[in-house]
PDB file of C-alpha atoms in Angstrom:
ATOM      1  CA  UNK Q   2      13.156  80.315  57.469  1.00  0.00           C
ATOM      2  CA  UNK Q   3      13.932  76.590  56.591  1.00  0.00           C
ATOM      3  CA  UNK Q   4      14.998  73.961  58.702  1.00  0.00           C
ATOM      4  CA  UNK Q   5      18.595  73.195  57.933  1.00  0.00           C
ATOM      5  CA  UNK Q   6      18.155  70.181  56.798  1.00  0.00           C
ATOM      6  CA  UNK Q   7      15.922  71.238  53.817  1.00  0.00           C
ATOM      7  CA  UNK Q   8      18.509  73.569  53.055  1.00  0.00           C
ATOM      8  CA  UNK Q   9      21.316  71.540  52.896  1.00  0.00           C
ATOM      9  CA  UNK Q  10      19.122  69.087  50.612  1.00  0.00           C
ATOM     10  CA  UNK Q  11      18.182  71.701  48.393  1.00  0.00           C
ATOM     11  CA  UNK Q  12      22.043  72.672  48.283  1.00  0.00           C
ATOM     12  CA  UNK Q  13      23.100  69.454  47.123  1.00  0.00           C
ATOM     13  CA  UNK Q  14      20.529  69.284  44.667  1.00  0.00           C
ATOM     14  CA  UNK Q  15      21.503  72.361  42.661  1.00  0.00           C
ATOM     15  CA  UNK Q  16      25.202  71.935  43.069  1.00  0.00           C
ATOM     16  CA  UNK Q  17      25.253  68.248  42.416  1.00  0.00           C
ATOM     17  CA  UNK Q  18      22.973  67.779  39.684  1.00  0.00           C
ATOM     18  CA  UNK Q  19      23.128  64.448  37.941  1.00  0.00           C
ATOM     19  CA  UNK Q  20      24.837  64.388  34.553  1.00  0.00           C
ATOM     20  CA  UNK Q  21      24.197  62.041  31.765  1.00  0.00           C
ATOM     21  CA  UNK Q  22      26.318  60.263  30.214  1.00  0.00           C
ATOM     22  CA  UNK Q  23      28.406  60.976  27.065  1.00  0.00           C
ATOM     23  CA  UNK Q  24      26.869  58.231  24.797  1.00  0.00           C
ATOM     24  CA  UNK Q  25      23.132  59.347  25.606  1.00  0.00           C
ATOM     25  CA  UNK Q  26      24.541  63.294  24.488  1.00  0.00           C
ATOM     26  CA  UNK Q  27      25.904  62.207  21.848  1.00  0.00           C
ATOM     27  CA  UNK Q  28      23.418  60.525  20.362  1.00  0.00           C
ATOM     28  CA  UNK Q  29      20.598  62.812  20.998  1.00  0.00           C
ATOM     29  CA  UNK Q  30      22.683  65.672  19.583  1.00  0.00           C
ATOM     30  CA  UNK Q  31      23.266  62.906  16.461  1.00  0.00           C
ATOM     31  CA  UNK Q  32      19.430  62.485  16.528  1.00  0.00           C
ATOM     32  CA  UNK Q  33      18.595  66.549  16.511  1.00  0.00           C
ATOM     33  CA  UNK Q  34      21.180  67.597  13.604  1.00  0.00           C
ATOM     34  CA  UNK Q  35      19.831  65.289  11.354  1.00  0.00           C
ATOM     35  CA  UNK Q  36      20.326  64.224   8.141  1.00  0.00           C
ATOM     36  CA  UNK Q  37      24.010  65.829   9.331  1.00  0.00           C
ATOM     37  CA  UNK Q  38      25.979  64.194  11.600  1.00  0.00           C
ATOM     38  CA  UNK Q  39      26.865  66.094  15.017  1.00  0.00           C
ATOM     39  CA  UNK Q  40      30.576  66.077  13.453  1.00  0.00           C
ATOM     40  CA  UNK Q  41      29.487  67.729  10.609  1.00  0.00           C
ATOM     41  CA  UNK Q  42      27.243  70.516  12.528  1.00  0.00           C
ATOM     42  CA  UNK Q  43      30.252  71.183  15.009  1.00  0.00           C
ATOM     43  CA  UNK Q  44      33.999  71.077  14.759  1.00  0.00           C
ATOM     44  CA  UNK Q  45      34.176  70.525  18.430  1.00  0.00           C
ATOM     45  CA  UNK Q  46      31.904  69.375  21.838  1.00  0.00           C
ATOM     46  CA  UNK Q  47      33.328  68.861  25.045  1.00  0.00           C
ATOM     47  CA  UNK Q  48      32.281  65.330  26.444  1.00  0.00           C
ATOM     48  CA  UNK Q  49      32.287  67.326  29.964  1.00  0.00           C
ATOM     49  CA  UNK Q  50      29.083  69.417  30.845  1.00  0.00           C
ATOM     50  CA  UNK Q  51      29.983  73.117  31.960  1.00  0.00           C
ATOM     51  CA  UNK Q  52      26.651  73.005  34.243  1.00  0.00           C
ATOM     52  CA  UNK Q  53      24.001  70.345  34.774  1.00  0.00           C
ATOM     53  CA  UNK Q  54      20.342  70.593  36.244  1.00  0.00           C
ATOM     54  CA  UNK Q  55      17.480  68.782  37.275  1.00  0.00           C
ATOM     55  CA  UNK Q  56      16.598  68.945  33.834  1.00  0.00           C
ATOM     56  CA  UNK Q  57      19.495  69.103  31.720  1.00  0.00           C
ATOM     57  CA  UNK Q  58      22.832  69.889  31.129  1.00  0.00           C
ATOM     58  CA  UNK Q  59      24.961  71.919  29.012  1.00  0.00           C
ATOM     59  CA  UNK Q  60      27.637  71.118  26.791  1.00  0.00           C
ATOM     60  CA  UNK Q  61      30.170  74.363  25.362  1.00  0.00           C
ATOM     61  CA  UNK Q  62      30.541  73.197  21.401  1.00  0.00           C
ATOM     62  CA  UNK Q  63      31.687  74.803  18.417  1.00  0.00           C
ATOM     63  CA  UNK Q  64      30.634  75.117  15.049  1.00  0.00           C
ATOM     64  CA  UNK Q  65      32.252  74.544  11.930  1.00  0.00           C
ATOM     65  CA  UNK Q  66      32.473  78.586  11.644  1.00  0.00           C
ATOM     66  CA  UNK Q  67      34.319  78.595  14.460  1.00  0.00           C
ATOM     67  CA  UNK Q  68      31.223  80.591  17.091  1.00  0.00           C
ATOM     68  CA  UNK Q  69      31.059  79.138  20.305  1.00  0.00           C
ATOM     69  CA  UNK Q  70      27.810  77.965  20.972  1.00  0.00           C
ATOM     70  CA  UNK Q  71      25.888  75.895  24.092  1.00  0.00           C
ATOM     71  CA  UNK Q  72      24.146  73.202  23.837  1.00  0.00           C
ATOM     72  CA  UNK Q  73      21.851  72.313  26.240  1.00  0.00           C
ATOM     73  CA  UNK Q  74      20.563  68.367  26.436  1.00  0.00           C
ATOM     74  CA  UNK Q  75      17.779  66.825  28.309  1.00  0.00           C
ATOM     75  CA  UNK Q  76      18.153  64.090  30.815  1.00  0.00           C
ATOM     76  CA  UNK Q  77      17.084  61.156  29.280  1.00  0.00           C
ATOM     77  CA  UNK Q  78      14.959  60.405  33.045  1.00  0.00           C
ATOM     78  CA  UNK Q  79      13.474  63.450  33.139  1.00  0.00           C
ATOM     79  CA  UNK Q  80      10.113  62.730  31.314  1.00  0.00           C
ATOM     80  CA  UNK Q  81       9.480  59.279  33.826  1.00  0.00           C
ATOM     81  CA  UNK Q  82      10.493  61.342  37.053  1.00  0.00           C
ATOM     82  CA  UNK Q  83       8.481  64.535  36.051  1.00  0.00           C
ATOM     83  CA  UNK Q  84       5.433  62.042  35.862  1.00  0.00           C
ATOM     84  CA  UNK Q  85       5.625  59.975  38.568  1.00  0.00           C
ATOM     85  CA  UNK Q  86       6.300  63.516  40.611  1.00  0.00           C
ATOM     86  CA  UNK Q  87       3.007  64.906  39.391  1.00  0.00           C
ATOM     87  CA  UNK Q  88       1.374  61.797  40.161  1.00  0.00           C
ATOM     88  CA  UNK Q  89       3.004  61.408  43.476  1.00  0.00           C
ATOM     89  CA  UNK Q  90       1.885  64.995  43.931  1.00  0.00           C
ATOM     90  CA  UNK Q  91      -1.920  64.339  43.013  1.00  0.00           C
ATOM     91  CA  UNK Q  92      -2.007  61.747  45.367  1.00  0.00           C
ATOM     92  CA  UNK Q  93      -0.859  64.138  48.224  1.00  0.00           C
ATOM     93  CA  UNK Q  94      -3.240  66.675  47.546  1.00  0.00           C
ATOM     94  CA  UNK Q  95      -6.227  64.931  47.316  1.00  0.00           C
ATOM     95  CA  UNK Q  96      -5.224  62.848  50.634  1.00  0.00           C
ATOM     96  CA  UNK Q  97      -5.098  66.262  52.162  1.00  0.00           C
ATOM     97  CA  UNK Q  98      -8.174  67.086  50.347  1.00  0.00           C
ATOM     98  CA  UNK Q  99      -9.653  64.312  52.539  1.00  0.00           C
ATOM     99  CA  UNK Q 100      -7.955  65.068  55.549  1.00  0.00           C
ATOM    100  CA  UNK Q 101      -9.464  68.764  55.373  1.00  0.00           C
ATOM    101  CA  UNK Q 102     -12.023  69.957  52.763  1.00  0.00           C
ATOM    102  CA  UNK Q 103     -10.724  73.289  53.219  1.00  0.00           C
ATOM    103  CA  UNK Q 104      -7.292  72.246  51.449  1.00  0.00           C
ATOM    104  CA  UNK Q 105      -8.225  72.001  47.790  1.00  0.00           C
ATOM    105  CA  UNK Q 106      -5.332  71.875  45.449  1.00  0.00           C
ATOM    106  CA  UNK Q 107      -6.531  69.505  42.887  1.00  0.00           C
ATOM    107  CA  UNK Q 108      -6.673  72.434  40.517  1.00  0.00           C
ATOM    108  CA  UNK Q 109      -2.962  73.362  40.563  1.00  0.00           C
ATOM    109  CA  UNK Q 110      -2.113  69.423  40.070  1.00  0.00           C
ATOM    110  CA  UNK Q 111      -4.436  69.475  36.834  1.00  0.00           C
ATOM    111  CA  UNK Q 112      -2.689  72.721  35.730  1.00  0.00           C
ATOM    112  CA  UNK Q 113       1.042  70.919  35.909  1.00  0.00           C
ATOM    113  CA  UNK Q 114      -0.552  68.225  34.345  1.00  0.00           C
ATOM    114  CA  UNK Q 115      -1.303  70.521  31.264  1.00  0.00           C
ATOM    115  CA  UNK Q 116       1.247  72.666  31.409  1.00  0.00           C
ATOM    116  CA  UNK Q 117       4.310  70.435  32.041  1.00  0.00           C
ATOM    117  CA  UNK Q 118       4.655  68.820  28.689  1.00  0.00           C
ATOM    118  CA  UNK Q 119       5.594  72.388  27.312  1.00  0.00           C
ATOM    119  CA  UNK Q 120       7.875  73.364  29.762  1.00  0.00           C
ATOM    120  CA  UNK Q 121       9.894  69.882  29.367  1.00  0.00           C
ATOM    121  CA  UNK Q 122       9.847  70.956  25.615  1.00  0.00           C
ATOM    122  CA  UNK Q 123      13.362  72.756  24.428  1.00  0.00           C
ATOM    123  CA  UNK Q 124      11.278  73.741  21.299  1.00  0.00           C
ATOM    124  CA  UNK Q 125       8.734  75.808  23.325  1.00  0.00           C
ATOM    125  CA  UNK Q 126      11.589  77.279  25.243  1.00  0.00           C
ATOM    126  CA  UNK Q 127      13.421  78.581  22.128  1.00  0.00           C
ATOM    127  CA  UNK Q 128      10.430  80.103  20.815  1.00  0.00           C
ATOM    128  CA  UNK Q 129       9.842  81.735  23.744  1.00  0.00           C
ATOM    129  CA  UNK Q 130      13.967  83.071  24.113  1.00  0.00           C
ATOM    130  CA  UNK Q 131      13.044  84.596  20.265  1.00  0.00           C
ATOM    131  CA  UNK Q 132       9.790  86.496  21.481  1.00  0.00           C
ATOM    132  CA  UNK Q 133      11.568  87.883  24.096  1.00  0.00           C
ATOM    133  CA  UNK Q 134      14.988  88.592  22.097  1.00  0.00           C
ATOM    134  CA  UNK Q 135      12.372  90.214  19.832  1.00  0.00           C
ATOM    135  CA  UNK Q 136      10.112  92.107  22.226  1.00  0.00           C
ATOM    136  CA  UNK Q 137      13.096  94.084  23.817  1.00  0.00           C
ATOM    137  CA  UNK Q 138      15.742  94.051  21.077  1.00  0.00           C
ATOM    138  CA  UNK Q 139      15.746  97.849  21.878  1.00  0.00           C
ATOM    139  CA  UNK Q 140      16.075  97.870  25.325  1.00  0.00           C
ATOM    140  CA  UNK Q 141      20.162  97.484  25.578  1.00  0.00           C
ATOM    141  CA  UNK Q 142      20.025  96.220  28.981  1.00  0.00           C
ATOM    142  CA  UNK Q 143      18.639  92.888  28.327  1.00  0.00           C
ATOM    143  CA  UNK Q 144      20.254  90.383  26.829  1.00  0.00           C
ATOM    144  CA  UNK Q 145      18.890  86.942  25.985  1.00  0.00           C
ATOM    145  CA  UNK Q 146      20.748  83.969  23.787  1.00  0.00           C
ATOM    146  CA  UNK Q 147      20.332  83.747  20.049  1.00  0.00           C
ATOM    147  CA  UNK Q 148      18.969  80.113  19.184  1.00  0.00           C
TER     148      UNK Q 148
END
């Protein structure tokens, strides 16, 4: 359905995801726990992440208690490149707006445009992970994490 080329780009890009480094985790796990320090939250966090995405990567950790827990960190570029995508994008569209009246997709550019701060928020995610934990904690065939 693709030209090969697209798909071995969009291979790459999910297998070889950029990580961040160790001091930038650190520190924005530092910055999240506090007044605690991330030593204090969690006996151990590997340094390595067990998977990284466009977005962000994930780090196994555990806590003082001794549960294993994941924590999942935000590439520090993410915010810059999300808007200079969605501004590259507008720019498309409304060139192709030009090009053909017909082709009209200003509104889904001013819909990312609203939407996208949420979905780049981990906050909005984990509220979302509890509704749904809570909307089909009956239903023993779907799991979701606890956060």
């Amino acid at each position: 359905m693709f030209p090969d080329a697209y798909v071995s780009k969009m291979k790459t890009m999910f297998q070889e995801a950029p990580t961040s480094e160790w001091d930038y985790v650190k520190a924005e796990i530092d910055s999240l726990v506090h007044p605690n320090t991330m030593d204090g939250v969690f006996s151990r966090v590997s340094t390595n992440p067990i998977h990284s995405g466009s977005i962000a990567q994930v780090h196994e950790a555990w806590l003082r208690s001794g549960e294993k827990v994941a924590i999942k960190v935000q590439h520090s570029w993410i915010k810059d490149e999300a808007m200079i995508d969605l501004h590259m994008l507008n720019l498309f569209v409304r060139m192709a707006k030009r090009i053909n009246s017909e082709i009209d997709y200003i509104w889904m550019v001013e819909n990312l445009r609203k939407v996208l701060p949420n979905e780049l928020d981990f906050r909005v995610e984990a509220q979302n992970i509890v509704r749904f934990r809570n909307l089909f904690q009956q239903d023993m065939r779907i799991t979701a994490p606890r956060v």
